[in-house]
Short mmCIF file of C-alpha atoms and ligand atoms in Angstrom, two decimals:
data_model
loop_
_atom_site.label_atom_id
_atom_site.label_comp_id
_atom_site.label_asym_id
_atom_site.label_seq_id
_atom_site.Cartn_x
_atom_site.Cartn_y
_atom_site.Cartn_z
CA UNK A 1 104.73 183.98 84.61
CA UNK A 2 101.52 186.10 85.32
CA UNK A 3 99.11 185.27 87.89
CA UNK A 4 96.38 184.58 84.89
CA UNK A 5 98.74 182.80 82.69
CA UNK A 6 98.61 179.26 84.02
CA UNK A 7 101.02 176.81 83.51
CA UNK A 8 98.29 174.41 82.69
CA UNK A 9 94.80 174.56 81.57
CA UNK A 10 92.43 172.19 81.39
CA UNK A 11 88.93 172.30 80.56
CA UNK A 12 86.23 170.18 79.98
CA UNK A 13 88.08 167.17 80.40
CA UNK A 14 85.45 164.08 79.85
CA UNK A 15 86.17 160.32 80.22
CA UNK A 16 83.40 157.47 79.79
CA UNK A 17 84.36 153.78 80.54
CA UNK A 18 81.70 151.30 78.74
CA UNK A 19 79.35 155.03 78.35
CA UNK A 20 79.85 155.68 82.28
CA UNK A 21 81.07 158.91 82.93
CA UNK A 22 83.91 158.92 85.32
CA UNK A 23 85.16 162.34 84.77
CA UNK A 24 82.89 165.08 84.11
CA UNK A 25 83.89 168.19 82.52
CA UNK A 26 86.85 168.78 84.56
CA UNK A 27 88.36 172.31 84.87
CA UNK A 28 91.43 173.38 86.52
CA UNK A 29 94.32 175.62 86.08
CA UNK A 30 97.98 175.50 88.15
CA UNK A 31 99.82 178.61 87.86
CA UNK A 32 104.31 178.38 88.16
CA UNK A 33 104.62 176.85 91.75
CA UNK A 34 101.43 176.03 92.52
CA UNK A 35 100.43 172.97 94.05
CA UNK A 36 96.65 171.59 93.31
CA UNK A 37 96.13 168.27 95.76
CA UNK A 38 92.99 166.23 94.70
CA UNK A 39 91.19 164.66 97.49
CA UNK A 40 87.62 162.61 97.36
CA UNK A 41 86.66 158.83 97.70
CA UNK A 42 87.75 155.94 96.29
CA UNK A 43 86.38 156.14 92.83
CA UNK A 44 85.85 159.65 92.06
CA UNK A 45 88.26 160.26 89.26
CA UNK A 46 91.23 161.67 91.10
CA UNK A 47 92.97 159.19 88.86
CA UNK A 48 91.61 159.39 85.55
CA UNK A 49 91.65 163.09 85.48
CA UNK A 50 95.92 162.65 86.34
CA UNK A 51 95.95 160.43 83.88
CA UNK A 52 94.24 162.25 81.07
CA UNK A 53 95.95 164.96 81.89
CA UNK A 54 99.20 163.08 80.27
CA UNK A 55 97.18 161.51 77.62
CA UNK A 56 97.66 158.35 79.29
CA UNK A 57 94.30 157.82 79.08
CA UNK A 58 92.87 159.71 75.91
CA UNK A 59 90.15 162.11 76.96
CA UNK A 60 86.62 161.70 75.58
CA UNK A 61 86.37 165.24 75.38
CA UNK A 62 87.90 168.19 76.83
CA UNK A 63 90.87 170.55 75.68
CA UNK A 64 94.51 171.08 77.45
CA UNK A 65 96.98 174.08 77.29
CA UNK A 66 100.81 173.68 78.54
CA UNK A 67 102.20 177.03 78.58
CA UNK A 68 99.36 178.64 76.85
CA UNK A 69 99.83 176.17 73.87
CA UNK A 70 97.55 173.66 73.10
CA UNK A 71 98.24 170.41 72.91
CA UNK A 72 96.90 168.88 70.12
CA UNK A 73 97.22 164.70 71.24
CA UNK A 74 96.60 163.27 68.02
CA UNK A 75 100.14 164.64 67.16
CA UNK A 76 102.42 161.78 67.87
CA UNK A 77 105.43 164.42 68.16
CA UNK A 78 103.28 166.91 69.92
CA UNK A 79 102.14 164.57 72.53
CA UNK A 80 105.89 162.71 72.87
CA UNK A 81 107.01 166.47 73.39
CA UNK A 82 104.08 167.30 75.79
CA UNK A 83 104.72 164.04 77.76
CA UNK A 84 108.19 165.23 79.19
CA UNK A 85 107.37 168.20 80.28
CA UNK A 86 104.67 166.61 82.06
CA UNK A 87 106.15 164.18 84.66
CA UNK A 88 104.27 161.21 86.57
CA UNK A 89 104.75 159.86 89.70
CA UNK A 90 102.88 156.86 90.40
CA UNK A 91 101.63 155.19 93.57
CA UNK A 92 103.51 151.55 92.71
CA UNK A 93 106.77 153.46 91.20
CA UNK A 94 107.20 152.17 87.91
CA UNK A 95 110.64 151.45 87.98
CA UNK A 96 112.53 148.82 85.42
CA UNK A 97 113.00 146.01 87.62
CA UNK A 98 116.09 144.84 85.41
CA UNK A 99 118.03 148.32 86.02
CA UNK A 100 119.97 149.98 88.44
CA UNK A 101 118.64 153.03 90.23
CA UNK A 102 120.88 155.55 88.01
CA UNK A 103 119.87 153.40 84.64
CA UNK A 104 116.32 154.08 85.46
CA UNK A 105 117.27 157.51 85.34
CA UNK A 106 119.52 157.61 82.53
CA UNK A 107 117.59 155.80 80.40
CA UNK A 108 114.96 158.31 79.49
CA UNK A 109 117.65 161.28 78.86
CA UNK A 110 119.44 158.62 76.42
CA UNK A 111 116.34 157.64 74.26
CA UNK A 112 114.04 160.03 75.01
CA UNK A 113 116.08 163.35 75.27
CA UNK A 114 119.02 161.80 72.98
CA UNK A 115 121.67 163.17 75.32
CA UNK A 116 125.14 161.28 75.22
CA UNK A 117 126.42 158.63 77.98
CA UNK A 118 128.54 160.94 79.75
CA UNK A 119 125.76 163.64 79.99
CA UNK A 120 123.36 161.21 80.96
CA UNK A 121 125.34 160.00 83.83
CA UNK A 122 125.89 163.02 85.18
CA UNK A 123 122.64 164.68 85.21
CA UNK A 124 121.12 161.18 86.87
CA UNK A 125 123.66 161.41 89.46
CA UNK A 126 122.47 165.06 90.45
CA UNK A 127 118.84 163.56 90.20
CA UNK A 128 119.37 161.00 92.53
CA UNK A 129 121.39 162.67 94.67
CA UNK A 130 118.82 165.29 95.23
CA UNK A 131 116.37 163.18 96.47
CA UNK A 132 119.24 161.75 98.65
CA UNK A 133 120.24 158.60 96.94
CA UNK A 134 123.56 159.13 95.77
CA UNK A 135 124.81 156.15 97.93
CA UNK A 136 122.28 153.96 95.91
CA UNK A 137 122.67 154.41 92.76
CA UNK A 138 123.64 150.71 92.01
CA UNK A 139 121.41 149.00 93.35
CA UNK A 140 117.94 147.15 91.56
CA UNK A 141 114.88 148.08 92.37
CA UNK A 142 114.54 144.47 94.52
CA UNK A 143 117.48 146.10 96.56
CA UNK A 144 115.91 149.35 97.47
CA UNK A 145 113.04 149.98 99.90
CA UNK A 146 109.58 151.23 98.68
CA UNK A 147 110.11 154.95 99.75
CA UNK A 148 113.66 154.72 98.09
CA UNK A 149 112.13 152.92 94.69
CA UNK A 150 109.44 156.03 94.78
CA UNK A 151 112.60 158.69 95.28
CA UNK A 152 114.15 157.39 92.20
CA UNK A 153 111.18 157.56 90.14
CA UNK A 154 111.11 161.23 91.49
CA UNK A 155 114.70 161.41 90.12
CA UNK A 156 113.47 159.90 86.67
CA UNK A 157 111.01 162.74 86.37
CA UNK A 158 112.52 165.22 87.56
CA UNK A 159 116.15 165.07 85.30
CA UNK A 160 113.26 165.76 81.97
CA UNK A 161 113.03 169.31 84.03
CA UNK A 162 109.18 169.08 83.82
CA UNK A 163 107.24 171.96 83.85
CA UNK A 164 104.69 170.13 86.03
CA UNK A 165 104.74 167.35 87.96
CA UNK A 166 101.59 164.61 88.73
CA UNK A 167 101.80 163.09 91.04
CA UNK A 168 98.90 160.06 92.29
CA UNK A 169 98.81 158.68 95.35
CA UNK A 170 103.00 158.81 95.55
CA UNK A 171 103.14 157.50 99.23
CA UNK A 172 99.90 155.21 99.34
CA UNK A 173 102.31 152.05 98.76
CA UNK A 174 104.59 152.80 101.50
CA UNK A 175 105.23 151.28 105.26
CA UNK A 176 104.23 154.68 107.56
CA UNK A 177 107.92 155.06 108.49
CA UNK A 178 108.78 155.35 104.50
CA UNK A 179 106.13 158.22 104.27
CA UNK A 180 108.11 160.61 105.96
CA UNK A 181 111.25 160.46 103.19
CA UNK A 182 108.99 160.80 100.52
CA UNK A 183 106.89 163.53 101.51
CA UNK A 184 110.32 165.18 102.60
CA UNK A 185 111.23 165.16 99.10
CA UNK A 186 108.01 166.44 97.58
CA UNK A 187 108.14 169.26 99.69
CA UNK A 188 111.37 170.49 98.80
CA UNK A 189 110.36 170.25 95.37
CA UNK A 190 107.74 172.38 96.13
CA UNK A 191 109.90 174.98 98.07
CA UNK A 192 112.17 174.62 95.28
CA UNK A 193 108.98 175.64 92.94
CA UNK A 194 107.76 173.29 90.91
CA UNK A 195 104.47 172.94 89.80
CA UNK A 196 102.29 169.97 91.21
CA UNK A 197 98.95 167.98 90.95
CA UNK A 198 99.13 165.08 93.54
CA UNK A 199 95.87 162.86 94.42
CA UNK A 200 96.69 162.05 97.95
CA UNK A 201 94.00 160.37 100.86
CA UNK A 202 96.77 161.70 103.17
CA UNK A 203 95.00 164.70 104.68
CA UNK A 204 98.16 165.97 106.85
CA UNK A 205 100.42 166.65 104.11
CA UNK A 206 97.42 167.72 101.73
CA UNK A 207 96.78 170.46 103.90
CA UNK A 208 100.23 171.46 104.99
CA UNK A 209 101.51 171.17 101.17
CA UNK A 210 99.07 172.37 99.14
CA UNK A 211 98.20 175.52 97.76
CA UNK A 212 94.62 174.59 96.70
CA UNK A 213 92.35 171.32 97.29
CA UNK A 214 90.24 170.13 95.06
CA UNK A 215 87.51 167.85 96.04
CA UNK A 216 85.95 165.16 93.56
CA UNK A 217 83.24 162.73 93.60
CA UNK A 218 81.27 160.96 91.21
CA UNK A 219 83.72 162.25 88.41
CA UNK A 220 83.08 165.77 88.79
CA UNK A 221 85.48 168.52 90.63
CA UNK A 222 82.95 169.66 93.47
CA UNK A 223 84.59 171.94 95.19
CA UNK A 224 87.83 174.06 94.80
CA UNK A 225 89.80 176.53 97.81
CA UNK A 226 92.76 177.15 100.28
CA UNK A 227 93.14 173.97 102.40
CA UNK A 228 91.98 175.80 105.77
CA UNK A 229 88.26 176.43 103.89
CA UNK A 230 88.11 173.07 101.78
CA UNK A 231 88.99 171.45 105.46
CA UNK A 232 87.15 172.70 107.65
CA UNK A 233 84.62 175.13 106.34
CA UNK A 234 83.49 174.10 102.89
CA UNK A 235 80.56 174.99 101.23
CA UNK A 236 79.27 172.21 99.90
CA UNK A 237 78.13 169.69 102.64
CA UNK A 238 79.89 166.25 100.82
CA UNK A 239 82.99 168.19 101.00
CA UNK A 240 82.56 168.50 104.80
CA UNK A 241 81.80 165.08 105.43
CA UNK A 242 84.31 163.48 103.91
CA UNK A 243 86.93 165.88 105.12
CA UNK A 244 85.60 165.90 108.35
CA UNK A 245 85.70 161.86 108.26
CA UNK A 246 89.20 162.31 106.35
CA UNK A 247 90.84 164.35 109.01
CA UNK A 248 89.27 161.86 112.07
CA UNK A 249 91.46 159.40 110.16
CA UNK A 250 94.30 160.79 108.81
CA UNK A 251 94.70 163.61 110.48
CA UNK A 252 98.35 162.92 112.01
CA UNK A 253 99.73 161.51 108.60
CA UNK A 254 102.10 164.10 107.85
N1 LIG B 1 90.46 151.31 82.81
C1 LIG B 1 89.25 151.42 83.35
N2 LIG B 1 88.22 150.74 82.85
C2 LIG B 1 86.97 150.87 83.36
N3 LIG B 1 86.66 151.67 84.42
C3 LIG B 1 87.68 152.36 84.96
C4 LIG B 1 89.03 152.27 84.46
N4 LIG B 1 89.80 153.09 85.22
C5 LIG B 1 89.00 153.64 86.14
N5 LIG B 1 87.73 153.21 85.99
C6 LIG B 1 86.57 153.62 86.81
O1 LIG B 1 86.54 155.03 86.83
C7 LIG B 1 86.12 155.50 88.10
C8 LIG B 1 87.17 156.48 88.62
O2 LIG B 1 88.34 155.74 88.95
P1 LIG B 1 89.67 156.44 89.45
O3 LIG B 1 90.70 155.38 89.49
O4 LIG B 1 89.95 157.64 88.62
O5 LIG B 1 89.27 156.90 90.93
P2 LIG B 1 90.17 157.50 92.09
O6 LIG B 1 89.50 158.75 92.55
O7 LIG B 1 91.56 157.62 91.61
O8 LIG B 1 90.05 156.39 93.23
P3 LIG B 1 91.13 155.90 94.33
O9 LIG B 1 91.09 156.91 95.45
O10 LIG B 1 90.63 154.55 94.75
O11 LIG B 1 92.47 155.83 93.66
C9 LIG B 1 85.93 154.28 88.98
O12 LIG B 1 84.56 153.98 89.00
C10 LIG B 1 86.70 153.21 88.26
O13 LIG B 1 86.15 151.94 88.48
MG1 LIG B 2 93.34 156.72 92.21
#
């Protein structure tokens, strides 16, 4: 795809809880492979603007383009359609508790995709196995550790070959020593090419991972560029004291 044809587009993306706005007029634009990481406080709208970027959360205002196309939400077929090729990661997993690791995966290329048993089961197992679970397929949720749990909802995503991934806060749940597997995966995936958007207060793997940070507060993207500027040298001076504060804190949390 061409440099200036983005994967996705959004612009103008608006969200008001109770007439607050929480996310204000939010532009931004991956290209194929790219990876975006959002950074900024506690508050700021890292998540809202993930989340109306699926149409979890309907949008106030704003307009979105997958591919060029745009995705008209109030389309219940057009937004079912836009949904897989959009996948989700989210920081507390998401899993069914009451299914195995491979039915988790399975179970969206059944209803969702309408692909048979056999089919199913297959593609899960190369799913899982990719993100290095293939001797875990059986087991619940309850049986599996946190970073495990957060590789097979990885897997789930990933076997409705999403054209871009979001991913919020995937490793905030996790002991330090559970980290490591999860970011291991997520950076394959993006050596492997895949297109990403992940909120992350984890500094280290920000900076090492992405392509381009964006900094929010107060709802509104302040600040967009290569992780070496956005880190260290940013223009605006919020962005420089919270990254300088970030990095004091987090700055070994790879
Ligand atoms: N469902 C909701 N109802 C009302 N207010 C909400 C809702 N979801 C989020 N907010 C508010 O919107 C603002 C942005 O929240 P959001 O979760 O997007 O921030 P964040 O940047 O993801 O923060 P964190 O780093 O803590 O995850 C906050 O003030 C929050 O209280
Ligand atoms: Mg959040």
């Amino acid at each position: 795809m061409a440099e200036d044809n983005p994967v996705l587009k959004v612009e103008n993306l608006t969200k008001r809880y109770s007439g607050k706005e929480v996310l204000k007029d939010a532009c931004l634009s991956v290209r194929q492979g790219e990876i975006k990481v959002l950074i900024g406080p506690s508050g700021a709208g890292k998540s809202t603007l993930l989340q109306c970027i699926n149409f979890l959360v309907m949008p106030d205002k704003g307009r979105i383009w997958l591919e060029g196309q745009e995705i008209l939400h109030s389309k219940k077929k057009e937004l079912y359609a836009y949904r897989q090729k959009v996948g989700m990661i989210f920081q507390d997993f998401n899993l069914f508790d009451h299914l195995t690791a491979l039915r988790n995966v399975e179970i969206g290329l059944v209803r969702v995709r309408a692909m048979g048993q056999a089919d199913a089961r297959e593609r899960a197992m190369a799913e899982l196995e990719r993100v290095g679970l293939k001797d875990h397929v059986s087991k619940y949720p309850a049986q599996l550790s946190g970073g495990q749990k957060q590789r097979v909802s990885i897997a789930r995503a990933l076997a409705m070959d999403p054209k871009v991934m979001l991913l919020d806060e995937p490793t905030s749940a996790l002991d330090p020593e559970l980290i490591t597997e999860v970011h291991a995966v997520i950076r394959s995936l993006g050596a492997e090419g895949m297109t990403m958007i992940m909120a992350t207060h984890q500094i280290g793997f920000a900076s090492d991972l992405a392509d381009e940070i964006v900094f929010m507060e107060n709802g509104a993207i302040v600040e967009t560029g290569l992780p070496s500027k956005i880190l260290s040298q940013a223009e605006c001076a919020r962005t420089r004291e919270f990254c300088s504060k970030l990095t004091g804190l987090y700055g070994d949390s790879r």
